[in-house]
PDB file of C-alpha atoms in Angstrom:
ATOM      1  CA  MET Z   1       8.201  10.142  -1.012  1.00 55.00           C
ATOM      2  CA  ARG Z   2      12.002  10.640  -1.256  1.00 56.00           C
ATOM      3  CA  THR Z   3      13.723   7.549  -3.440  1.00 59.00           C
ATOM      4  CA  ASN Z   4      16.716   8.169  -1.654  1.00 77.00           C
ATOM      5  CA  LEU Z   5      16.161   6.562   2.018  1.00 87.00           C
ATOM      6  CA  ARG Z   6      18.752   5.236   4.052  1.00 91.00           C
ATOM      7  CA  ILE Z   7      17.876   1.795   5.145  1.00 95.00           C
ATOM      8  CA  ILE Z   8      19.703  -0.869   7.467  1.00 94.00           C
ATOM      9  CA  ALA Z   9      19.022  -4.318   7.024  1.00 94.00           C
ATOM     10  CA  VAL Z  10      20.245  -6.425  10.136  1.00 93.00           C
ATOM     11  CA  THR Z  11      20.037  -9.879   8.317  1.00 86.00           C
ATOM     12  CA  GLY Z  12      21.667 -13.016  10.279  1.00 73.00           C
ATOM     13  CA  PRO Z  13      25.554 -14.111  10.909  1.00 65.00           C
ATOM     14  CA  ASN Z  14      26.058 -14.431   7.549  1.00 61.00           C
ATOM     15  CA  GLY Z  15      24.650 -11.331   6.313  1.00 58.00           C
ATOM     16  CA  GLY Z  16      22.032 -13.248   3.509  1.00 67.00           C
ATOM     17  CA  ASP Z  17      22.689 -13.244  -0.705  1.00 73.00           C
ATOM     18  CA  GLY Z  18      22.862  -9.559  -1.140  1.00 80.00           C
ATOM     19  CA  SER Z  19      19.445 -10.015  -2.932  1.00 88.00           C
ATOM     20  CA  LEU Z  20      17.935  -8.039   0.025  1.00 91.00           C
ATOM     21  CA  GLU Z  21      20.670  -5.343  -0.512  1.00 90.00           C
ATOM     22  CA  LEU Z  22      20.820  -5.194  -4.394  1.00 91.00           C
ATOM     23  CA  ARG Z  23      17.035  -5.009  -4.290  1.00 93.00           C
ATOM     24  CA  LEU Z  24      16.737  -2.815  -2.337  1.00 93.00           C
ATOM     25  CA  GLN Z  25      19.050  -0.465  -3.971  1.00 93.00           C
ATOM     26  CA  SER Z  26      17.329  -1.064  -7.233  1.00 93.00           C
ATOM     27  CA  LYS Z  27      14.573   1.442  -5.438  1.00 91.00           C
ATOM     28  CA  GLY Z  28      17.197   3.789  -5.487  1.00 91.00           C
ATOM     29  CA  TYR Z  29      17.812   3.357  -1.432  1.00 93.00           C
ATOM     30  CA  GLN Z  30      21.107   3.756  -0.170  1.00 93.00           C
ATOM     31  CA  VAL Z  31      21.385   0.503   2.483  1.00 93.00           C
ATOM     32  CA  VAL Z  32      23.961  -0.215   4.902  1.00 92.00           C
ATOM     33  CA  THR Z  33      22.891  -4.244   5.560  1.00 92.00           C
ATOM     34  CA  LEU Z  34      24.424  -5.148   9.253  1.00 91.00           C
ATOM     35  CA  ASP Z  35      25.053  -8.500  10.361  1.00 88.00           C
ATOM     36  CA  ASN Z  36      26.708  -8.177  13.711  1.00 87.00           C
ATOM     37  CA  PRO Z  37      23.932  -7.888  15.703  1.00 85.00           C
ATOM     38  CA  PRO Z  38      26.185  -5.824  18.995  1.00 86.00           C
ATOM     39  CA  SER Z  39      27.102  -3.790  16.389  1.00 88.00           C
ATOM     40  CA  VAL Z  40      23.782  -2.106  15.088  1.00 91.00           C
ATOM     41  CA  MET Z  41      23.459   0.067  17.913  1.00 90.00           C
ATOM     42  CA  GLY Z  42      26.564   1.972  17.491  1.00 89.00           C
ATOM     43  CA  PHE Z  43      26.437   2.329  13.830  1.00 88.00           C
ATOM     44  CA  ILE Z  44      22.958   3.757  14.191  1.00 88.00           C
ATOM     45  CA  TYR Z  45      23.455   6.207  17.019  1.00 84.00           C
ATOM     46  CA  SER Z  46      26.496   7.635  14.070  1.00 83.00           C
ATOM     47  CA  ASP Z  47      24.237   7.979  11.462  1.00 83.00           C
ATOM     48  CA  PRO Z  48      20.473   6.827  12.037  1.00 86.00           C
ATOM     49  CA  PRO Z  49      19.095   5.537   8.810  1.00 92.00           C
ATOM     50  CA  ASP Z  50      14.919   6.388   7.962  1.00 91.00           C
ATOM     51  CA  VAL Z  51      13.825   2.989   8.069  1.00 94.00           C
ATOM     52  CA  VAL Z  52      15.535  -0.282   9.340  1.00 96.00           C
ATOM     53  CA  LEU Z  53      14.580  -3.780   8.264  1.00 96.00           C
ATOM     54  CA  ILE Z  54      14.817  -6.458  10.616  1.00 95.00           C
ATOM     55  CA  ASP Z  55      15.341 -10.297  10.440  1.00 93.00           C
ATOM     56  CA  LEU Z  56      13.614 -11.972  12.757  1.00 92.00           C
ATOM     57  CA  ALA Z  57      14.151 -15.076  11.399  1.00 87.00           C
ATOM     58  CA  THR Z  58      15.783 -16.572  14.337  1.00 82.00           C
ATOM     59  CA  PRO Z  59      15.162 -14.050  17.109  1.00 79.00           C
ATOM     60  CA  ASP Z  60      17.049 -13.679  20.204  1.00 84.00           C
ATOM     61  CA  GLN Z  61      17.308 -11.486  22.926  1.00 90.00           C
ATOM     62  CA  THR Z  62      20.903  -9.183  20.955  1.00 90.00           C
ATOM     63  CA  ILE Z  63      17.436  -8.626  18.618  1.00 91.00           C
ATOM     64  CA  LEU Z  64      15.002  -7.657  21.091  1.00 92.00           C
ATOM     65  CA  GLY Z  65      16.913  -5.399  22.915  1.00 93.00           C
ATOM     66  CA  ILE Z  66      17.812  -2.939  19.262  1.00 93.00           C
ATOM     67  CA  ILE Z  67      13.889  -2.732  18.597  1.00 94.00           C
ATOM     68  CA  ARG Z  68      13.408  -2.089  21.748  1.00 93.00           C
ATOM     69  CA  SER Z  69      16.279   0.733  22.458  1.00 91.00           C
ATOM     70  CA  LEU Z  70      14.687   2.352  19.319  1.00 90.00           C
ATOM     71  CA  LYS Z  71      11.109   2.352  20.447  1.00 87.00           C
ATOM     72  CA  ASP Z  72      12.302   3.117  24.329  1.00 84.00           C
ATOM     73  CA  ASP Z  73      14.028   5.947  23.054  1.00 80.00           C
ATOM     74  CA  PHE Z  74      12.234   9.416  22.193  1.00 65.00           C
ATOM     75  CA  PHE Z  75      14.714  10.411  19.570  1.00 73.00           C
ATOM     76  CA  PHE Z  76      15.225   6.957  17.865  1.00 83.00           C
ATOM     77  CA  SER Z  77      11.254   5.621  18.339  1.00 81.00           C
ATOM     78  CA  THR Z  78      10.817   7.694  14.979  1.00 80.00           C
ATOM     79  CA  ILE Z  79      12.203   4.958  12.624  1.00 89.00           C
ATOM     80  CA  PRO Z  80      10.619   2.349  11.475  1.00 92.00           C
ATOM     81  CA  VAL Z  81      10.886  -0.657  12.398  1.00 95.00           C
ATOM     82  CA  ILE Z  82       9.572  -3.387   9.915  1.00 96.00           C
ATOM     83  CA  GLY Z  83      10.579  -7.373  10.717  1.00 95.00           C
ATOM     84  CA  MET Z  84      11.150  -9.907   8.844  1.00 94.00           C
ATOM     85  CA  ILE Z  85       9.112 -12.820   9.480  1.00 93.00           C
ATOM     86  CA  PRO Z  86       9.142 -16.493   8.824  1.00 91.00           C
ATOM     87  CA  GLU Z  87       6.013 -16.759   7.043  1.00 89.00           C
ATOM     88  CA  TRP Z  88       4.725 -19.944   9.310  1.00 88.00           C
ATOM     89  CA  ALA Z  89       5.759 -18.243  12.152  1.00 87.00           C
ATOM     90  CA  ALA Z  90       3.643 -14.491  11.303  1.00 84.00           C
ATOM     91  CA  GLU Z  91       0.263 -16.376  13.083  1.00 84.00           C
ATOM     92  CA  GLY Z  92       1.347 -17.041  16.137  1.00 84.00           C
ATOM     93  CA  PHE Z  93       4.395 -14.355  16.796  1.00 86.00           C
ATOM     94  CA  ASP Z  94       4.520 -12.630  19.850  1.00 87.00           C
ATOM     95  CA  TRP Z  95       3.628  -8.714  18.756  1.00 86.00           C
ATOM     96  CA  GLU Z  96       3.511  -7.325  22.839  1.00 87.00           C
ATOM     97  CA  GLU Z  97       7.002  -8.978  23.180  1.00 90.00           C
ATOM     98  CA  TYR Z  98       8.551  -6.886  19.842  1.00 90.00           C
ATOM     99  CA  PRO Z  99       7.784  -3.546  19.529  1.00 92.00           C
ATOM    100  CA  LEU Z 100       7.726  -3.658  15.802  1.00 93.00           C
ATOM    101  CA  ASP Z 101       6.035  -0.974  13.209  1.00 92.00           C
ATOM    102  CA  ASP Z 102       5.152  -3.624  11.033  1.00 94.00           C
ATOM    103  CA  PHE Z 103       6.425  -6.099   9.554  1.00 94.00           C
ATOM    104  CA  VAL Z 104       7.233  -8.350   6.019  1.00 95.00           C
ATOM    105  CA  THR Z 105       6.999 -11.944   6.195  1.00 93.00           C
ATOM    106  CA  ILE Z 106      10.090 -14.377   4.101  1.00 91.00           C
ATOM    107  CA  PRO Z 107      10.172 -15.189   1.642  1.00 90.00           C
ATOM    108  CA  LEU Z 108       9.943 -11.479   0.445  1.00 92.00           C
ATOM    109  CA  ASN Z 109       7.647 -10.521  -1.476  1.00 94.00           C
ATOM    110  CA  TYR Z 110       9.670  -7.265  -2.891  1.00 94.00           C
ATOM    111  CA  ARG Z 111       6.386  -5.183  -3.643  1.00 94.00           C
ATOM    112  CA  ASP Z 112       5.590  -6.104  -0.343  1.00 95.00           C
ATOM    113  CA  LEU Z 113       8.311  -4.254   0.859  1.00 95.00           C
ATOM    114  CA  PHE Z 114       8.687  -1.761  -0.837  1.00 95.00           C
ATOM    115  CA  THR Z 115       4.719  -0.883  -0.038  1.00 95.00           C
ATOM    116  CA  ARG Z 116       5.586  -1.956   3.636  1.00 95.00           C
ATOM    117  CA  ILE Z 117       8.589   1.040   3.692  1.00 95.00           C
ATOM    118  CA  VAL Z 118       6.236   3.843   2.245  1.00 93.00           C
ATOM    119  CA  LEU Z 119       3.781   3.122   4.324  1.00 93.00           C
ATOM    120  CA  SER Z 120       5.650   2.911   7.846  1.00 91.00           C
ATOM    121  CA  LEU Z 121       6.992   5.743   6.848  1.00 88.00           C
ATOM    122  CA  ARG Z 122       3.423   8.174   5.850  1.00 86.00           C
ATOM    123  CA  ARG Z 123       2.003   6.256   9.305  1.00 85.00           C
ATOM    124  CA  LEU Z 124       4.820   7.558  11.108  1.00 80.00           C
ATOM    125  CA  ARG Z 125       5.074  11.060   9.702  1.00 77.00           C
ATOM    126  CA  ARG Z 126       1.156  11.797  10.571  1.00 78.00           C
ATOM    127  CA  VAL Z 127       1.478   9.681  13.681  1.00 77.00           C
ATOM    128  CA  PHE Z 128       4.034  12.792  15.395  1.00 76.00           C
ATOM    129  CA  ASP Z 129       2.742  15.678  13.097  1.00 84.00           C
ATOM    130  CA  ASN Z 130      -0.875  16.052  15.275  1.00 83.00           C
ATOM    131  CA  ASN Z 131      -1.095  17.774  18.130  1.00 88.00           C
ATOM    132  CA  PRO Z 132      -1.341  15.057  21.219  1.00 81.00           C
ATOM    133  CA  LEU Z 133      -4.030  16.656  22.892  1.00 88.00           C
ATOM    134  CA  THR Z 134      -6.592  17.376  20.080  1.00 89.00           C
ATOM    135  CA  ARG Z 135      -5.368  15.345  18.014  1.00 84.00           C
ATOM    136  CA  LEU Z 136      -5.269  17.836  14.304  1.00 90.00           C
ATOM    137  CA  PRO Z 137      -2.108  18.004  11.686  1.00 89.00           C
ATOM    138  CA  GLY Z 138       0.534  19.753  13.256  1.00 90.00           C
ATOM    139  CA  ASN Z 139       2.937  22.558  11.536  1.00 90.00           C
ATOM    140  CA  THR Z 140       4.282  20.318   8.718  1.00 87.00           C
ATOM    141  CA  SER Z 141       0.721  19.669   7.675  1.00 88.00           C
ATOM    142  CA  ILE Z 142      -0.647  22.532   8.214  1.00 92.00           C
ATOM    143  CA  GLN Z 143       2.710  24.390   6.281  1.00 91.00           C
ATOM    144  CA  ARG Z 144       2.115  21.708   3.730  1.00 89.00           C
ATOM    145  CA  ALA Z 145      -1.940  22.396   3.244  1.00 92.00           C
ATOM    146  CA  ILE Z 146      -1.162  26.657   2.971  1.00 94.00           C
ATOM    147  CA  GLU Z 147       0.982  26.122   0.359  1.00 92.00           C
ATOM    148  CA  HIS Z 148      -1.129  23.838  -1.208  1.00 92.00           C
ATOM    149  CA  ALA Z 149      -3.812  26.394  -1.330  1.00 94.00           C
ATOM    150  CA  VAL Z 150      -2.188  29.903  -2.228  1.00 93.00           C
ATOM    151  CA  GLY Z 151      -2.767  31.446  -5.236  1.00 93.00           C
ATOM    152  CA  LYS Z 152      -6.108  29.442  -5.043  1.00 94.00           C
ATOM    153  CA  PRO Z 153      -9.333  30.667  -4.019  1.00 95.00           C
ATOM    154  CA  MET Z 154      -9.090  29.425  -0.366  1.00 95.00           C
ATOM    155  CA  GLY Z 155      -9.279  31.344   2.482  1.00 96.00           C
ATOM    156  CA  VAL Z 156      -6.687  30.237   5.182  1.00 96.00           C
ATOM    157  CA  CYS Z 157      -8.218  31.453   8.600  1.00 97.00           C
ATOM    158  CA  TYR Z 158      -6.708  31.507  12.365  1.00 96.00           C
ATOM    159  CA  VAL Z 159      -8.137  31.282  15.301  1.00 96.00           C
ATOM    160  CA  ASP Z 160      -7.092  31.667  18.841  1.00 93.00           C
ATOM    161  CA  ILE Z 161      -8.539  32.197  22.291  1.00 95.00           C
ATOM    162  CA  ASN Z 162      -9.628  35.548  23.809  1.00 93.00           C
ATOM    163  CA  HIS Z 163      -8.609  35.415  27.353  1.00 91.00           C
ATOM    164  CA  PHE Z 164      -7.033  31.845  27.771  1.00 92.00           C
ATOM    165  CA  LYS Z 165      -4.081  32.454  29.865  1.00 89.00           C
ATOM    166  CA  GLN Z 166      -6.455  34.457  32.011  1.00 89.00           C
ATOM    167  CA  TYR Z 167      -8.709  31.095  32.242  1.00 91.00           C
ATOM    168  CA  ASN Z 168      -6.049  27.961  32.425  1.00 90.00           C
ATOM    169  CA  ASP Z 169      -4.776  29.993  35.759  1.00 87.00           C
ATOM    170  CA  VAL Z 170      -7.880  30.913  37.889  1.00 89.00           C
ATOM    171  CA  TYR Z 171      -9.557  27.021  36.453  1.00 89.00           C
ATOM    172  CA  GLY Z 172      -6.630  25.219  36.063  1.00 90.00           C
ATOM    173  CA  PHE Z 173      -4.500  23.809  33.264  1.00 89.00           C
ATOM    174  CA  ALA Z 174      -6.699  20.435  32.557  1.00 91.00           C
ATOM    175  CA  HIS Z 175      -9.447  22.452  32.478  1.00 91.00           C
ATOM    176  CA  GLY Z 176      -7.599  24.855  30.394  1.00 93.00           C
ATOM    177  CA  ASP Z 177      -7.247  21.335  27.980  1.00 93.00           C
ATOM    178  CA  GLU Z 178     -10.914  20.842  28.304  1.00 93.00           C
ATOM    179  CA  VAL Z 179     -11.413  23.815  26.094  1.00 95.00           C
ATOM    180  CA  LEU Z 180      -8.604  22.892  23.265  1.00 95.00           C
ATOM    181  CA  ARG Z 181      -9.987  19.688  23.054  1.00 93.00           C
ATOM    182  CA  MET Z 182     -13.698  21.287  22.701  1.00 94.00           C
ATOM    183  CA  LEU Z 183     -12.474  23.977  19.821  1.00 96.00           C
ATOM    184  CA  GLY Z 184     -10.565  21.060  17.966  1.00 94.00           C
ATOM    185  CA  ARG Z 185     -13.571  19.406  17.360  1.00 92.00           C
ATOM    186  CA  ILE Z 186     -15.634  21.803  16.666  1.00 95.00           C
ATOM    187  CA  ILE Z 187     -13.249  23.239  14.449  1.00 95.00           C
ATOM    188  CA  ALA Z 188     -12.963  20.234  12.712  1.00 92.00           C
ATOM    189  CA  ASN Z 189     -16.463  19.570  12.926  1.00 90.00           C
ATOM    190  CA  SER Z 190     -17.301  23.104  11.088  1.00 93.00           C
ATOM    191  CA  VAL Z 191     -14.802  22.354   8.156  1.00 92.00           C
ATOM    192  CA  LYS Z 192     -16.269  19.393   7.787  1.00 85.00           C
ATOM    193  CA  GLU Z 193     -19.678  20.477   6.077  1.00 79.00           C
ATOM    194  CA  ALA Z 194     -17.256  23.019   3.972  1.00 83.00           C
ATOM    195  CA  GLY Z 195     -15.491  19.861   1.411  1.00 78.00           C
ATOM    196  CA  ASP Z 196     -12.459  20.435  -0.029  1.00 81.00           C
ATOM    197  CA  ALA Z 197     -11.282  21.163   3.608  1.00 89.00           C
ATOM    198  CA  PHE Z 198      -8.551  21.422   6.568  1.00 93.00           C
ATOM    199  CA  ALA Z 199      -7.800  21.920   9.540  1.00 93.00           C
ATOM    200  CA  GLY Z 200      -4.751  21.627  11.640  1.00 94.00           C
ATOM    201  CA  HIS Z 201      -3.353  22.791  15.897  1.00 94.00           C
ATOM    202  CA  ILE Z 202      -0.374  25.266  15.542  1.00 94.00           C
ATOM    203  CA  GLY Z 203      -0.141  24.100  19.788  1.00 93.00           C
ATOM    204  CA  GLY Z 204      -1.182  26.591  22.647  1.00 93.00           C
ATOM    205  CA  ASP Z 205      -4.621  27.889  22.041  1.00 95.00           C
ATOM    206  CA  ASP Z 206      -3.572  28.474  17.985  1.00 95.00           C
ATOM    207  CA  PHE Z 207      -5.891  26.645  15.317  1.00 96.00           C
ATOM    208  CA  VAL Z 208      -5.814  27.173  11.717  1.00 96.00           C
ATOM    209  CA  PHE Z 209      -8.074  25.825   8.925  1.00 96.00           C
ATOM    210  CA  ILE Z 210      -8.647  25.997   5.094  1.00 96.00           C
ATOM    211  CA  VAL Z 211     -11.533  25.971   3.569  1.00 96.00           C
ATOM    212  CA  PRO Z 212     -13.103  27.336   0.042  1.00 95.00           C
ATOM    213  CA  LEU Z 213     -13.314  30.796   0.521  1.00 95.00           C
ATOM    214  CA  GLU Z 214     -16.829  31.132  -0.289  1.00 95.00           C
ATOM    215  CA  GLN Z 215     -17.622  29.880   2.655  1.00 95.00           C
ATOM    216  CA  ALA Z 216     -14.724  31.524   5.149  1.00 96.00           C
ATOM    217  CA  GLU Z 217     -17.543  33.745   6.825  1.00 96.00           C
ATOM    218  CA  ALA Z 218     -19.952  31.491   6.954  1.00 96.00           C
ATOM    219  CA  VAL Z 219     -18.002  27.946   9.049  1.00 96.00           C
ATOM    220  CA  SER Z 220     -16.493  31.118  11.246  1.00 97.00           C
ATOM    221  CA  GLU Z 221     -19.355  32.092  12.026  1.00 96.00           C
ATOM    222  CA  ARG Z 222     -20.426  27.914  12.491  1.00 96.00           C
ATOM    223  CA  ILE Z 223     -17.543  28.210  15.047  1.00 97.00           C
ATOM    224  CA  ILE Z 224     -18.398  30.961  16.862  1.00 96.00           C
ATOM    225  CA  ALA Z 225     -21.475  29.954  16.916  1.00 96.00           C
ATOM    226  CA  ASN Z 226     -20.436  26.405  19.083  1.00 95.00           C
ATOM    227  CA  PHE Z 227     -17.850  27.758  20.719  1.00 96.00           C
ATOM    228  CA  THR Z 228     -20.004  30.805  21.865  1.00 94.00           C
ATOM    229  CA  ALA Z 229     -22.996  28.410  22.526  1.00 93.00           C
ATOM    230  CA  VAL Z 230     -20.253  25.118  24.480  1.00 92.00           C
ATOM    231  CA  VAL Z 231     -18.098  28.066  26.367  1.00 89.00           C
ATOM    232  CA  SER Z 232     -20.992  29.558  28.767  1.00 87.00           C
ATOM    233  CA  GLU Z 233     -21.163  25.783  30.102  1.00 88.00           C
ATOM    234  CA  LEU Z 234     -17.765  26.695  31.987  1.00 88.00           C
ATOM    235  CA  PHE Z 235     -18.850  29.832  33.492  1.00 88.00           C
ATOM    236  CA  SER Z 236     -21.592  30.375  36.892  1.00 87.00           C
ATOM    237  CA  GLU Z 237     -24.846  31.955  36.033  1.00 89.00           C
ATOM    238  CA  GLU Z 238     -23.006  35.322  37.745  1.00 89.00           C
ATOM    239  CA  GLU Z 239     -20.540  35.086  35.751  1.00 88.00           C
ATOM    240  CA  LYS Z 240     -22.567  35.078  31.907  1.00 87.00           C
ATOM    241  CA  VAL Z 241     -25.308  38.138  33.660  1.00 89.00           C
ATOM    242  CA  ARG Z 242     -21.879  39.957  34.279  1.00 89.00           C
ATOM    243  CA  GLY Z 243     -19.756  38.729  31.487  1.00 87.00           C
ATOM    244  CA  PHE Z 244     -16.323  38.373  32.862  1.00 89.00           C
ATOM    245  CA  TYR Z 245     -15.007  36.545  36.155  1.00 88.00           C
ATOM    246  CA  VAL Z 246     -12.387  37.950  38.291  1.00 87.00           C
ATOM    247  CA  ALA Z 247      -8.637  37.017  38.038  1.00 84.00           C
ATOM    248  CA  HIS Z 248      -5.758  38.825  39.270  1.00 81.00           C
ATOM    249  CA  ASP Z 249      -2.208  39.877  37.752  1.00 77.00           C
ATOM    250  CA  ARG Z 250       1.553  38.811  38.137  1.00 74.00           C
ATOM    251  CA  LYS Z 251       1.407  41.760  41.059  1.00 76.00           C
ATOM    252  CA  GLY Z 252      -1.937  40.234  42.994  1.00 77.00           C
ATOM    253  CA  ASN Z 253      -3.778  42.748  41.284  1.00 82.00           C
ATOM    254  CA  GLU Z 254      -7.986  42.233  40.713  1.00 86.00           C
ATOM    255  CA  GLU Z 255      -8.821  42.309  37.190  1.00 87.00           C
ATOM    256  CA  GLN Z 256     -11.353  41.420  35.126  1.00 89.00           C
ATOM    257  CA  VAL Z 257     -11.345  39.181  32.867  1.00 89.00           C
ATOM    258  CA  PRO Z 258     -13.982  39.004  29.694  1.00 90.00           C
ATOM    259  CA  LEU Z 259     -15.501  35.534  29.191  1.00 91.00           C
ATOM    260  CA  MET Z 260     -13.960  33.848  26.650  1.00 93.00           C
ATOM    261  CA  GLY Z 261     -14.310  34.344  23.013  1.00 93.00           C
ATOM    262  CA  VAL Z 262     -12.363  33.632  19.468  1.00 95.00           C
ATOM    263  CA  ALA Z 263     -10.850  35.656  16.747  1.00 95.00           C
ATOM    264  CA  ILE Z 264     -10.500  34.229  13.545  1.00 96.00           C
ATOM    265  CA  SER Z 265      -8.267  35.869  10.712  1.00 95.00           C
ATOM    266  CA  ILE Z 266      -9.518  34.971   6.979  1.00 96.00           C
ATOM    267  CA  VAL Z 267      -6.568  35.959   4.662  1.00 96.00           C
ATOM    268  CA  PRO Z 268      -8.024  35.113   0.987  1.00 95.00           C
ATOM    269  CA  MET Z 269      -4.855  32.933  -0.793  1.00 95.00           C
ATOM    270  CA  ASN Z 270      -6.010  34.496  -4.469  1.00 93.00           C
ATOM    271  CA  SER Z 271      -4.564  37.775  -3.522  1.00 88.00           C
ATOM    272  CA  PRO Z 272      -2.098  38.714  -5.535  1.00 85.00           C
ATOM    273  CA  LYS Z 273       0.028  39.767  -2.723  1.00 83.00           C
ATOM    274  CA  ILE Z 274       0.296  36.310  -0.666  1.00 87.00           C
ATOM    275  CA  GLY Z 275       2.977  34.871  -2.888  1.00 82.00           C
ATOM    276  CA  HIS Z 276       4.390  32.354   0.047  1.00 84.00           C
ATOM    277  CA  TYR Z 277       3.159  30.959   2.879  1.00 82.00           C
ATOM    278  CA  ALA Z 278       5.482  33.575   5.540  1.00 84.00           C
ATOM    279  CA  LYS Z 279       3.364  36.097   4.242  1.00 90.00           C
ATOM    280  CA  VAL Z 280       0.511  34.705   4.995  1.00 92.00           C
ATOM    281  CA  ALA Z 281       0.977  34.617   8.611  1.00 88.00           C
ATOM    282  CA  GLU Z 282       2.296  38.024   8.767  1.00 89.00           C
ATOM    283  CA  VAL Z 283      -1.470  38.960   7.405  1.00 91.00           C
ATOM    284  CA  ALA Z 284      -3.317  36.849   9.503  1.00 90.00           C
ATOM    285  CA  ALA Z 285      -1.218  38.887  12.563  1.00 89.00           C
ATOM    286  CA  ASP Z 286      -2.114  41.702  11.189  1.00 88.00           C
ATOM    287  CA  LEU Z 287      -5.702  40.927  11.404  1.00 90.00           C
ATOM    288  CA  LYS Z 288      -5.284  39.481  14.723  1.00 88.00           C
ATOM    289  CA  LYS Z 289      -4.519  42.030  16.753  1.00 87.00           C
ATOM    290  CA  LEU Z 290      -8.309  43.543  14.995  1.00 87.00           C
ATOM    291  CA  ALA Z 291      -9.950  40.521  16.143  1.00 86.00           C
ATOM    292  CA  LYS Z 292      -8.833  40.429  19.463  1.00 84.00           C
ATOM    293  CA  SER Z 293      -9.794  44.380  20.032  1.00 84.00           C
ATOM    294  CA  SER Z 294     -13.511  43.535  20.507  1.00 78.00           C
ATOM    295  CA  HIS Z 295     -12.385  40.905  23.564  1.00 76.00           C
ATOM    296  CA  LYS Z 296     -15.743  39.368  21.555  1.00 86.00           C
ATOM    297  CA  SER Z 297     -16.126  36.503  19.623  1.00 92.00           C
ATOM    298  CA  CYS Z 298     -15.225  37.518  15.828  1.00 94.00           C
ATOM    299  CA  TYR Z 299     -13.820  36.858  12.831  1.00 95.00           C
ATOM    300  CA  VAL Z 300     -11.575  39.793  10.299  1.00 95.00           C
ATOM    301  CA  MET Z 301     -11.576  38.564   6.484  1.00 94.00           C
ATOM    302  CA  ASP Z 302      -8.496  40.419   5.023  1.00 90.00           C
ATOM    303  CA  ARG Z 303     -10.632  42.732   2.449  1.00 85.00           C
ATOM    304  CA  ARG Z 304      -7.178  45.266   1.233  1.00 78.00           C
ATOM    305  CA  LYS Z 305      -6.271  45.396  -2.069  1.00 68.00           C
TER     306      LYS Z 305
END
């Protein structure tokens, strides 16, 4: 966690005794204390902070307006707002009225305050990184996990669904979303059994999982088997016997689309040619073309030296 966080402390009209600002600065935080609530939003709009601390010893409509304005704005809602509430008032506080991310009680326990600041930032980072559909970690977490695996005997495995776009076009987005949720659960459950593992959702029908390299093929086979079993329930008996369903291309021409499958690219991270995150994606893209060329579920591991 960064130490040079930028914090706005919104205090009462007298601005407090300055001890809050001094204690925050002692942690390396950059602090601006604002004791005129009507000016707060203008300050935040011009120079958004990392965290807002707000004194709720005497809450009023202006203070409430600040909190709601932050939490109703799609951009500023990611800024943690921590309320400072008198100890006697905390139990009966109206949490529905004041959409805070966390609170500390007054008189302040600074060790507790520092912890709440760090935890609030981490919690929001997790929430906003996770994919809203599958709840799996998103791109920031994925990049961090891949960078952590570079040089180790781990396999970074990219997964996508064959013919997913056509399925969406024919059966609708609601069914398509259910397929993505289903595959997310299958991947998450499959990697759990591998111990030191990670699963993330890049977006659309693209997923990533990371497992010890010696288990990468077994996990891939497990994902393929489970996806094949579940996805077969999405098609009619006639379509399953034929092995395809009928769709139409952009020109209205009828086409026979194979049933959905998954293509998995396995990139060994202890390969001498893998020295950077970007190289992993490049190698995976090559493998993906090979895996998808079969039009059936399969995995391909990079065995090139």
